[in-house]
Amino acid sequence: MYRYDEFDAAFVNQRVAQFRSQVERRVSGELTEDEFKPLRLMNGLYLQLHAYMLRVAIPYGSLDSRQLHRLADVATKYDRGYAHFTTRQNVQYNWPSLSDTPDILQDLAEVDMHAIQTSGNCIRNVTTDHFAGAAHDEVADPRVYAEIIRQWSSLHPEFSFLPRKFKIAINGAKQDRAAIRVHDIGLQLVQLTDGGVGFDVYVGGGQGRTPMIAKLVAEGVAEQDILSYLEAVLRVYNLYGRRDNKYKARIKILVHETGLEQLKADIEAEYAHVKSTFLDIPKEEIERIDAYFAMPKLRDASAGVAKLAETRARDAGFSQWVSQNTHGHKVSDHVSVTVSLKPVGGVPGDATAEQMHLVADLASQYGYDEVRVSHAQNLVLPHVAKEDLYAIYQALVTVDLAEANVGLVTDIIACPGLDYCALANARSIPVAQDISERLGAIERQKQIGDLKLNISGCINACGHHHVGHIGILGVDRKGEELYQITLGGSSDENTSIGAILGRGFPAAELTDAIEAVIDTYIGLRLSDDERFIDAYRRVGPKPFKEALYPSDQKAA
């Protein structure tokens, strides 16, 4: 992992001291809320429905056990004993008091963590594949470039006040696990013909009230040129992006209104200028950063592989967990383990302090001291010897973290919704819990198979409902919470935006409607192996509409 140097540590500590003074002036009344608001947002502090919410940055979702222990300690000491992991691979605390926030940030600074650029119209946390550096299908490790971009973008003077927030994602594998096509900029690592590494650059993706899929604007940008190219894209956006209407201020709107060819010409013109400056990344610097992310020296665990098969044969629950929650590793006697934060009936993405401490201990004992946060709101141990899987599983069982549901219908992505968020129109959490409980039997989940179900409490789409195979959007209709269902979304290399199926359902009818959609799928799929998304793309929305709105079909 990357380690902060003395400059980084000094800067973070200075920011804590600065924010402490700002909080003191707010508490004393010297600053009004209007004056304080931009200052707190620069430090990740939001004011939500019931309390402040502090969002802490986890660069590209990577933690060590020391940091995860500290996040657990903060939950215990300053919050209500839990934290919420987000789709931006960050973590949020929902109940801190304002006066405690400087102390929280000081505690976090001691382990090289902060909340800088987790809010505001700047370049936010760069996200990547949660299996980066371990995945068997990887072209190159995206964390190296995410770190380079983090250093370039942190407090970048030209890009600290963009028209709107700006999100960059990098994927290093052939399978897109970073949802790059629904980001402002998505970078796909590719192998160049000269043997080097480069990037295909996608621009203008995003969700929210106007969901769009990013357009390919450049292919094979060499690694040493990527900062110059990003600088060019950001300059064009900063110059031409709309500031008169925040709902039309994201770069996706600029792409749409300008047109792809003109935008590419604008970027190329700016790129030609930027290339004459000094933004090329020296090969030595790439190698220096790359060294931080070198694969840990894995022990030879080949002798334990046969024992794993024996254990699976005698413990069906463990075998199901191995099948569902592990991912192929570059080294054959190791795997990556996903720790599901979606126990059946639980709150998606939440982890208690006890659970965080346990995962940190497992990372220290079995996982080469690495933990990742996935954009699907789970935790990942990227390097685990197969012979250690049973010990990890047994430990996870003790804290209700052994749910074998990764990629299944109860692995739900959900925003905090109206239980916490000041922007939400409807509740997300109880809806997710109800669906999870209805469909949570393992036999039922296995029958349904691979299915992504995402829930957002408002059109801002923090729960990524647009790219769920089944998406649920909470809306307000004259004071009543209703839920629209979308079908056909996906965030992988075949990204698609889900289509609204029809009128919304009240919460009391929603789970029945979701189950009707699923039963319709099971009834029409060609085989047990045909995934929901593939079946939907084959047949379209008609049979699902007929199942949910039979009276409409009859009237027609």
mmCIF file of N, CA, C and O in Angstrom, residues 140-209:
data_model
loop_
_atom_site.group_PDB
_atom_site.id
_atom_site.type_symbol
_atom_site.label_atom_id
_atom_site.label_comp_id
_atom_site.label_asym_id
_atom_site.label_seq_id
_atom_site.Cartn_x
_atom_site.Cartn_y
_atom_site.Cartn_z
ATOM 1 N N ALA A 140 -3.150 -4.626 -15.736
ATOM 2 C CA ALA A 140 -2.186 -3.927 -14.885
ATOM 3 C C ALA A 140 -2.930 -3.469 -13.638
ATOM 4 O O ALA A 140 -4.160 -3.398 -13.616
ATOM 5 N N ASP A 141 -2.173 -3.143 -12.601
ATOM 6 C CA ASP A 141 -2.765 -2.743 -11.318
ATOM 7 C C ASP A 141 -3.242 -1.286 -11.401
ATOM 8 O O ASP A 141 -2.418 -0.364 -11.501
ATOM 9 N N PRO A 142 -4.537 -1.049 -11.334
ATOM 10 C CA PRO A 142 -5.040 0.330 -11.472
ATOM 11 C C PRO A 142 -4.725 1.225 -10.276
ATOM 12 O O PRO A 142 -4.776 2.438 -10.378
ATOM 13 N N ARG A 143 -4.385 0.627 -9.110
ATOM 14 C CA ARG A 143 -4.121 1.462 -7.924
ATOM 15 C C ARG A 143 -2.902 2.353 -8.129
ATOM 16 O O ARG A 143 -2.833 3.453 -7.571
ATOM 17 N N VAL A 144 -1.961 1.894 -8.928
ATOM 18 C CA VAL A 144 -0.759 2.702 -9.180
ATOM 19 C C VAL A 144 -1.158 4.039 -9.795
ATOM 20 O O VAL A 144 -0.727 5.117 -9.351
ATOM 21 N N TYR A 145 -2.037 3.977 -10.766
ATOM 22 C CA TYR A 145 -2.447 5.193 -11.476
ATOM 23 C C TYR A 145 -3.474 5.983 -10.660
ATOM 24 O O TYR A 145 -3.531 7.206 -10.739
ATOM 25 N N ALA A 146 -4.280 5.269 -9.869
ATOM 26 C CA ALA A 146 -5.205 5.971 -8.982
ATOM 27 C C ALA A 146 -4.439 6.829 -7.974
ATOM 28 O O ALA A 146 -4.836 7.947 -7.652
ATOM 29 N N GLU A 147 -3.328 6.292 -7.474
ATOM 30 C CA GLU A 147 -2.515 7.051 -6.526
ATOM 31 C C GLU A 147 -1.852 8.250 -7.214
ATOM 32 O O GLU A 147 -1.810 9.355 -6.660
ATOM 33 N N ILE A 148 -1.357 8.040 -8.418
ATOM 34 C CA ILE A 148 -0.762 9.159 -9.167
ATOM 35 C C ILE A 148 -1.815 10.242 -9.411
ATOM 36 O O ILE A 148 -1.549 11.441 -9.229
ATOM 37 N N ILE A 149 -3.010 9.834 -9.777
ATOM 38 C CA ILE A 149 -4.087 10.808 -10.008
ATOM 39 C C ILE A 149 -4.493 11.474 -8.693
ATOM 40 O O ILE A 149 -4.794 12.668 -8.661
ATOM 41 N N ARG A 150 -4.494 10.699 -7.598
ATOM 42 C CA ARG A 150 -4.825 11.309 -6.298
ATOM 43 C C ARG A 150 -3.848 12.428 -5.963
ATOM 44 O O ARG A 150 -4.239 13.518 -5.543
ATOM 45 N N GLN A 151 -2.572 12.160 -6.165
ATOM 46 C CA GLN A 151 -1.573 13.174 -5.847
ATOM 47 C C GLN A 151 -1.722 14.402 -6.750
ATOM 48 O O GLN A 151 -1.585 15.535 -6.303
ATOM 49 N N TRP A 152 -1.996 14.167 -8.030
ATOM 50 C CA TRP A 152 -2.165 15.272 -8.985
ATOM 51 C C TRP A 152 -3.422 16.088 -8.675
ATOM 52 O O TRP A 152 -3.424 17.324 -8.752
ATOM 53 N N SER A 153 -4.494 15.415 -8.282
ATOM 54 C CA SER A 153 -5.787 16.103 -8.151
ATOM 55 C C SER A 153 -6.023 16.712 -6.770
ATOM 56 O O SER A 153 -6.871 17.586 -6.632
ATOM 57 N N SER A 154 -5.274 16.266 -5.747
ATOM 58 C CA SER A 154 -5.516 16.775 -4.398
ATOM 59 C C SER A 154 -5.194 18.265 -4.331
ATOM 60 O O SER A 154 -4.058 18.677 -4.568
ATOM 61 N N LEU A 155 -6.211 19.049 -4.024
ATOM 62 C CA LEU A 155 -6.084 20.505 -3.898
ATOM 63 C C LEU A 155 -5.508 21.138 -5.165
ATOM 64 O O LEU A 155 -4.825 22.162 -5.096
ATOM 65 N N HIS A 156 -5.779 20.518 -6.311
ATOM 66 C CA HIS A 156 -5.342 21.101 -7.588
ATOM 67 C C HIS A 156 -5.954 22.498 -7.686
ATOM 68 O O HIS A 156 -7.186 22.650 -7.681
ATOM 69 N N PRO A 157 -5.149 23.556 -7.771
ATOM 70 C CA PRO A 157 -5.702 24.916 -7.695
ATOM 71 C C PRO A 157 -6.681 25.246 -8.809
ATOM 72 O O PRO A 157 -7.597 26.054 -8.622
ATOM 73 N N GLU A 158 -6.503 24.633 -9.970
ATOM 74 C CA GLU A 158 -7.385 24.949 -11.103
ATOM 75 C C GLU A 158 -8.701 24.170 -11.035
ATOM 76 O O GLU A 158 -9.692 24.576 -11.636
ATOM 77 N N PHE A 159 -8.695 23.056 -10.283
ATOM 78 C CA PHE A 159 -9.865 22.185 -10.299
ATOM 79 C C PHE A 159 -10.508 22.029 -8.923
ATOM 80 O O PHE A 159 -11.163 21.023 -8.634
ATOM 81 N N SER A 160 -10.333 23.019 -8.063
ATOM 82 C CA SER A 160 -10.948 22.964 -6.729
ATOM 83 C C SER A 160 -12.366 23.501 -6.724
ATOM 84 O O SER A 160 -13.116 23.284 -5.760
ATOM 85 N N PHE A 161 -12.746 24.222 -7.768
ATOM 86 C CA PHE A 161 -14.098 24.792 -7.861
ATOM 87 C C PHE A 161 -14.638 24.555 -9.274
ATOM 88 O O PHE A 161 -14.885 25.479 -10.036
ATOM 89 N N LEU A 162 -14.818 23.301 -9.595
ATOM 90 C CA LEU A 162 -15.359 22.902 -10.897
ATOM 91 C C LEU A 162 -16.853 23.226 -10.959
ATOM 92 O O LEU A 162 -17.475 23.530 -9.931
ATOM 93 N N PRO A 163 -17.464 23.148 -12.136
ATOM 94 C CA PRO A 163 -18.922 23.365 -12.207
ATOM 95 C C PRO A 163 -19.700 22.425 -11.281
ATOM 96 O O PRO A 163 -20.720 22.803 -10.704
ATOM 97 N N ARG A 164 -19.244 21.185 -11.141
ATOM 98 C CA ARG A 164 -19.863 20.211 -10.231
ATOM 99 C C ARG A 164 -18.803 19.216 -9.771
ATOM 100 O O ARG A 164 -17.671 19.225 -10.248
ATOM 101 N N LYS A 165 -19.211 18.336 -8.872
ATOM 102 C CA LYS A 165 -18.303 17.289 -8.430
ATOM 103 C C LYS A 165 -17.855 16.455 -9.629
ATOM 104 O O LYS A 165 -18.569 16.359 -10.634
ATOM 105 N N PHE A 166 -16.682 15.793 -9.459
ATOM 106 C CA PHE A 166 -16.115 15.088 -10.605
ATOM 107 C C PHE A 166 -15.554 13.744 -10.136
ATOM 108 O O PHE A 166 -14.758 13.677 -9.210
ATOM 109 N N LYS A 167 -15.979 12.682 -10.820
ATOM 110 C CA LYS A 167 -15.635 11.328 -10.371
ATOM 111 C C LYS A 167 -14.880 10.565 -11.463
ATOM 112 O O LYS A 167 -15.307 10.532 -12.612
ATOM 113 N N ILE A 168 -13.769 9.954 -11.048
ATOM 114 C CA ILE A 168 -12.920 9.187 -11.959
ATOM 115 C C ILE A 168 -12.822 7.747 -11.439
ATOM 116 O O ILE A 168 -12.648 7.532 -10.239
ATOM 117 N N ALA A 169 -12.949 6.806 -12.354
ATOM 118 C CA ALA A 169 -12.791 5.391 -11.993
ATOM 119 C C ALA A 169 -11.828 4.734 -12.970
ATOM 120 O O ALA A 169 -11.788 5.090 -14.151
ATOM 121 N N ILE A 170 -11.050 3.782 -12.467
ATOM 122 C CA ILE A 170 -10.065 3.066 -13.294
ATOM 123 C C ILE A 170 -10.288 1.568 -13.157
ATOM 124 O O ILE A 170 -10.407 1.051 -12.047
ATOM 125 N N ASN A 171 -10.292 0.888 -14.291
ATOM 126 C CA ASN A 171 -10.419 -0.567 -14.284
ATOM 127 C C ASN A 171 -9.188 -1.179 -14.947
ATOM 128 O O ASN A 171 -8.772 -0.718 -16.012
ATOM 129 N N GLY A 172 -8.648 -2.210 -14.304
ATOM 130 C CA GLY A 172 -7.435 -2.817 -14.842
ATOM 131 C C GLY A 172 -7.634 -4.194 -15.427
ATOM 132 O O GLY A 172 -6.691 -4.791 -15.927
ATOM 133 N N ALA A 173 -8.855 -4.707 -15.374
ATOM 134 C CA ALA A 173 -9.120 -6.071 -15.840
ATOM 135 C C ALA A 173 -10.016 -6.031 -17.079
ATOM 136 O O ALA A 173 -10.598 -5.010 -17.413
ATOM 137 N N LYS A 174 -10.131 -7.166 -17.736
ATOM 138 C CA LYS A 174 -11.013 -7.222 -18.906
ATOM 139 C C LYS A 174 -12.468 -7.072 -18.482
ATOM 140 O O LYS A 174 -13.272 -6.464 -19.182
ATOM 141 N N GLN A 175 -12.816 -7.664 -17.335
ATOM 142 C CA GLN A 175 -14.157 -7.466 -16.794
ATOM 143 C C GLN A 175 -14.179 -6.145 -16.044
ATOM 144 O O GLN A 175 -13.313 -5.878 -15.203
ATOM 145 N N ASP A 176 -15.155 -5.311 -16.345
ATOM 146 C CA ASP A 176 -15.235 -4.003 -15.688
ATOM 147 C C ASP A 176 -15.883 -4.168 -14.318
ATOM 148 O O ASP A 176 -17.091 -4.331 -14.196
ATOM 149 N N ARG A 177 -15.068 -4.068 -13.278
ATOM 150 C CA ARG A 177 -15.581 -4.147 -11.915
ATOM 151 C C ARG A 177 -15.542 -2.787 -11.223
ATOM 152 O O ARG A 177 -15.727 -2.691 -10.013
ATOM 153 N N ALA A 178 -15.264 -1.731 -12.001
ATOM 154 C CA ALA A 178 -15.198 -0.390 -11.430
ATOM 155 C C ALA A 178 -16.276 0.532 -11.995
ATOM 156 O O ALA A 178 -16.289 1.712 -11.678
ATOM 157 N N ALA A 179 -17.160 -0.008 -12.826
ATOM 158 C CA ALA A 179 -18.276 0.769 -13.385
ATOM 159 C C ALA A 179 -17.786 2.029 -14.084
ATOM 160 O O ALA A 179 -18.341 3.118 -13.923
ATOM 161 N N ILE A 180 -16.749 1.893 -14.914
ATOM 162 C CA ILE A 180 -16.101 3.083 -15.474
ATOM 163 C C ILE A 180 -16.995 3.861 -16.433
ATOM 164 O O ILE A 180 -16.803 5.052 -16.622
ATOM 165 N N ARG A 181 -17.973 3.188 -17.035
ATOM 166 C CA ARG A 181 -18.781 3.887 -18.041
ATOM 167 C C ARG A 181 -19.919 4.714 -17.434
ATOM 168 O O ARG A 181 -20.689 5.337 -18.156
ATOM 169 N N VAL A 182 -20.030 4.730 -16.120
ATOM 170 C CA VAL A 182 -20.995 5.628 -15.474
ATOM 171 C C VAL A 182 -20.254 6.589 -14.537
ATOM 172 O O VAL A 182 -20.749 6.971 -13.489
ATOM 173 N N HIS A 183 -19.059 6.984 -14.970
ATOM 174 C CA HIS A 183 -18.284 7.995 -14.259
ATOM 175 C C HIS A 183 -18.013 9.176 -15.201
ATOM 176 O O HIS A 183 -18.094 9.050 -16.417
ATOM 177 N N ASP A 184 -17.654 10.323 -14.596
ATOM 178 C CA ASP A 184 -17.325 11.485 -15.416
ATOM 179 C C ASP A 184 -16.169 11.154 -16.353
ATOM 180 O O ASP A 184 -16.193 11.505 -17.533
ATOM 181 N N ILE A 185 -15.150 10.512 -15.808
ATOM 182 C CA ILE A 185 -14.092 9.930 -16.641
ATOM 183 C C ILE A 185 -13.894 8.487 -16.202
ATOM 184 O O ILE A 185 -13.734 8.200 -15.015
ATOM 185 N N GLY A 186 -13.907 7.596 -17.158
ATOM 186 C CA GLY A 186 -13.599 6.196 -16.896
ATOM 187 C C GLY A 186 -12.345 5.805 -17.661
ATOM 188 O O GLY A 186 -12.221 6.104 -18.856
ATOM 189 N N LEU A 187 -11.407 5.189 -16.975
ATOM 190 C CA LEU A 187 -10.145 4.788 -17.598
ATOM 191 C C LEU A 187 -10.055 3.270 -17.613
ATOM 192 O O LEU A 187 -10.175 2.621 -16.569
ATOM 193 N N GLN A 188 -9.845 2.732 -18.796
ATOM 194 C CA GLN A 188 -9.666 1.288 -18.948
ATOM 195 C C GLN A 188 -8.215 1.015 -19.312
ATOM 196 O O GLN A 188 -7.735 1.460 -20.359
ATOM 197 N N LEU A 189 -7.508 0.307 -18.449
ATOM 198 C CA LEU A 189 -6.126 -0.048 -18.751
ATOM 199 C C LEU A 189 -6.078 -1.062 -19.892
ATOM 200 O O LEU A 189 -6.846 -2.030 -19.896
ATOM 201 N N VAL A 190 -5.172 -0.829 -20.834
ATOM 202 C CA VAL A 190 -5.038 -1.725 -21.986
ATOM 203 C C VAL A 190 -3.559 -1.974 -22.255
ATOM 204 O O VAL A 190 -2.692 -1.181 -21.878
ATOM 205 N N GLN A 191 -3.304 -3.106 -22.912
ATOM 206 C CA GLN A 191 -1.944 -3.409 -23.337
ATOM 207 C C GLN A 191 -1.715 -2.770 -24.701
ATOM 208 O O GLN A 191 -2.504 -2.978 -25.632
ATOM 209 N N LEU A 192 -0.662 -1.971 -24.840
ATOM 210 C CA LEU A 192 -0.361 -1.315 -26.106
ATOM 211 C C LEU A 192 0.438 -2.247 -27.021
ATOM 212 O O LEU A 192 1.052 -3.216 -26.560
ATOM 213 N N THR A 193 0.445 -1.926 -28.300
ATOM 214 C CA THR A 193 1.133 -2.800 -29.259
ATOM 215 C C THR A 193 2.635 -2.847 -29.028
ATOM 216 O O THR A 193 3.294 -3.816 -29.398
ATOM 217 N N ASP A 194 3.193 -1.790 -28.402
ATOM 218 C CA ASP A 194 4.631 -1.790 -28.128
ATOM 219 C C ASP A 194 4.983 -2.514 -26.833
ATOM 220 O O ASP A 194 6.129 -2.495 -26.378
ATOM 221 N N GLY A 195 3.960 -3.144 -26.207
ATOM 222 C CA GLY A 195 4.194 -3.871 -24.969
ATOM 223 C C GLY A 195 3.971 -3.044 -23.725
ATOM 224 O O GLY A 195 3.944 -3.582 -22.607
ATOM 225 N N GLY A 196 3.824 -1.754 -23.899
ATOM 226 C CA GLY A 196 3.591 -0.888 -22.753
ATOM 227 C C GLY A 196 2.134 -0.891 -22.309
ATOM 228 O O GLY A 196 1.291 -1.615 -22.845
ATOM 229 N N VAL A 197 1.842 -0.061 -21.320
ATOM 230 C CA VAL A 197 0.497 0.040 -20.771
ATOM 231 C C VAL A 197 -0.078 1.407 -21.117
ATOM 232 O O VAL A 197 0.617 2.419 -21.072
ATOM 233 N N GLY A 198 -1.350 1.417 -21.474
ATOM 234 C CA GLY A 198 -2.021 2.681 -21.782
ATOM 235 C C GLY A 198 -3.465 2.646 -21.320
ATOM 236 O O GLY A 198 -3.884 1.725 -20.598
ATOM 237 N N PHE A 199 -4.209 3.666 -21.749
ATOM 238 C CA PHE A 199 -5.589 3.813 -21.280
ATOM 239 C C PHE A 199 -6.527 4.122 -22.447
ATOM 240 O O PHE A 199 -6.231 4.967 -23.287
ATOM 241 N N ASP A 200 -7.667 3.457 -22.448
ATOM 242 C CA ASP A 200 -8.808 3.940 -23.216
ATOM 243 C C ASP A 200 -9.584 4.875 -22.295
ATOM 244 O O ASP A 200 -9.825 4.536 -21.128
ATOM 245 N N VAL A 201 -9.947 6.047 -22.822
ATOM 246 C CA VAL A 201 -10.539 7.088 -21.976
ATOM 247 C C VAL A 201 -12.004 7.295 -22.363
ATOM 248 O O VAL A 201 -12.312 7.607 -23.518
ATOM 249 N N TYR A 202 -12.884 7.119 -21.389
ATOM 250 C CA TYR A 202 -14.316 7.339 -21.574
ATOM 251 C C TYR A 202 -14.704 8.605 -20.793
ATOM 252 O O TYR A 202 -14.273 8.800 -19.650
ATOM 253 N N VAL A 203 -15.540 9.445 -21.388
ATOM 254 C CA VAL A 203 -15.914 10.713 -20.763
ATOM 255 C C VAL A 203 -17.433 10.898 -20.837
ATOM 256 O O VAL A 203 -18.060 10.578 -21.853
ATOM 257 N N GLY A 204 -17.985 11.426 -19.752
ATOM 258 C CA GLY A 204 -19.380 11.853 -19.794
ATOM 259 C C GLY A 204 -20.385 10.830 -19.320
ATOM 260 O O GLY A 204 -21.571 10.945 -19.644
ATOM 261 N N GLY A 205 -19.956 9.863 -18.531
ATOM 262 C CA GLY A 205 -20.920 8.945 -17.944
ATOM 263 C C GLY A 205 -21.424 9.473 -16.613
ATOM 264 O O GLY A 205 -20.824 10.359 -16.008
ATOM 265 N N GLY A 206 -22.527 8.956 -16.169
ATOM 266 C CA GLY A 206 -23.036 9.361 -14.861
ATOM 267 C C GLY A 206 -24.458 8.897 -14.664
ATOM 268 O O GLY A 206 -25.128 8.486 -15.609
ATOM 269 N N GLN A 207 -24.904 8.973 -13.424
ATOM 270 C CA GLN A 207 -26.263 8.538 -13.106
ATOM 271 C C GLN A 207 -27.099 9.765 -12.732
ATOM 272 O O GLN A 207 -27.197 10.682 -13.514
ATOM 273 N N GLY A 208 -27.709 9.806 -11.576
ATOM 274 C CA GLY A 208 -28.498 10.969 -11.212
ATOM 275 C C GLY A 208 -29.745 11.123 -12.061
ATOM 276 O O GLY A 208 -30.266 10.157 -12.631
ATOM 277 N N ARG A 209 -30.245 12.367 -12.148
ATOM 278 C CA ARG A 209 -31.521 12.582 -12.844
ATOM 279 C C ARG A 209 -31.404 12.437 -14.362
ATOM 280 O O ARG A 209 -32.423 12.303 -15.052
#
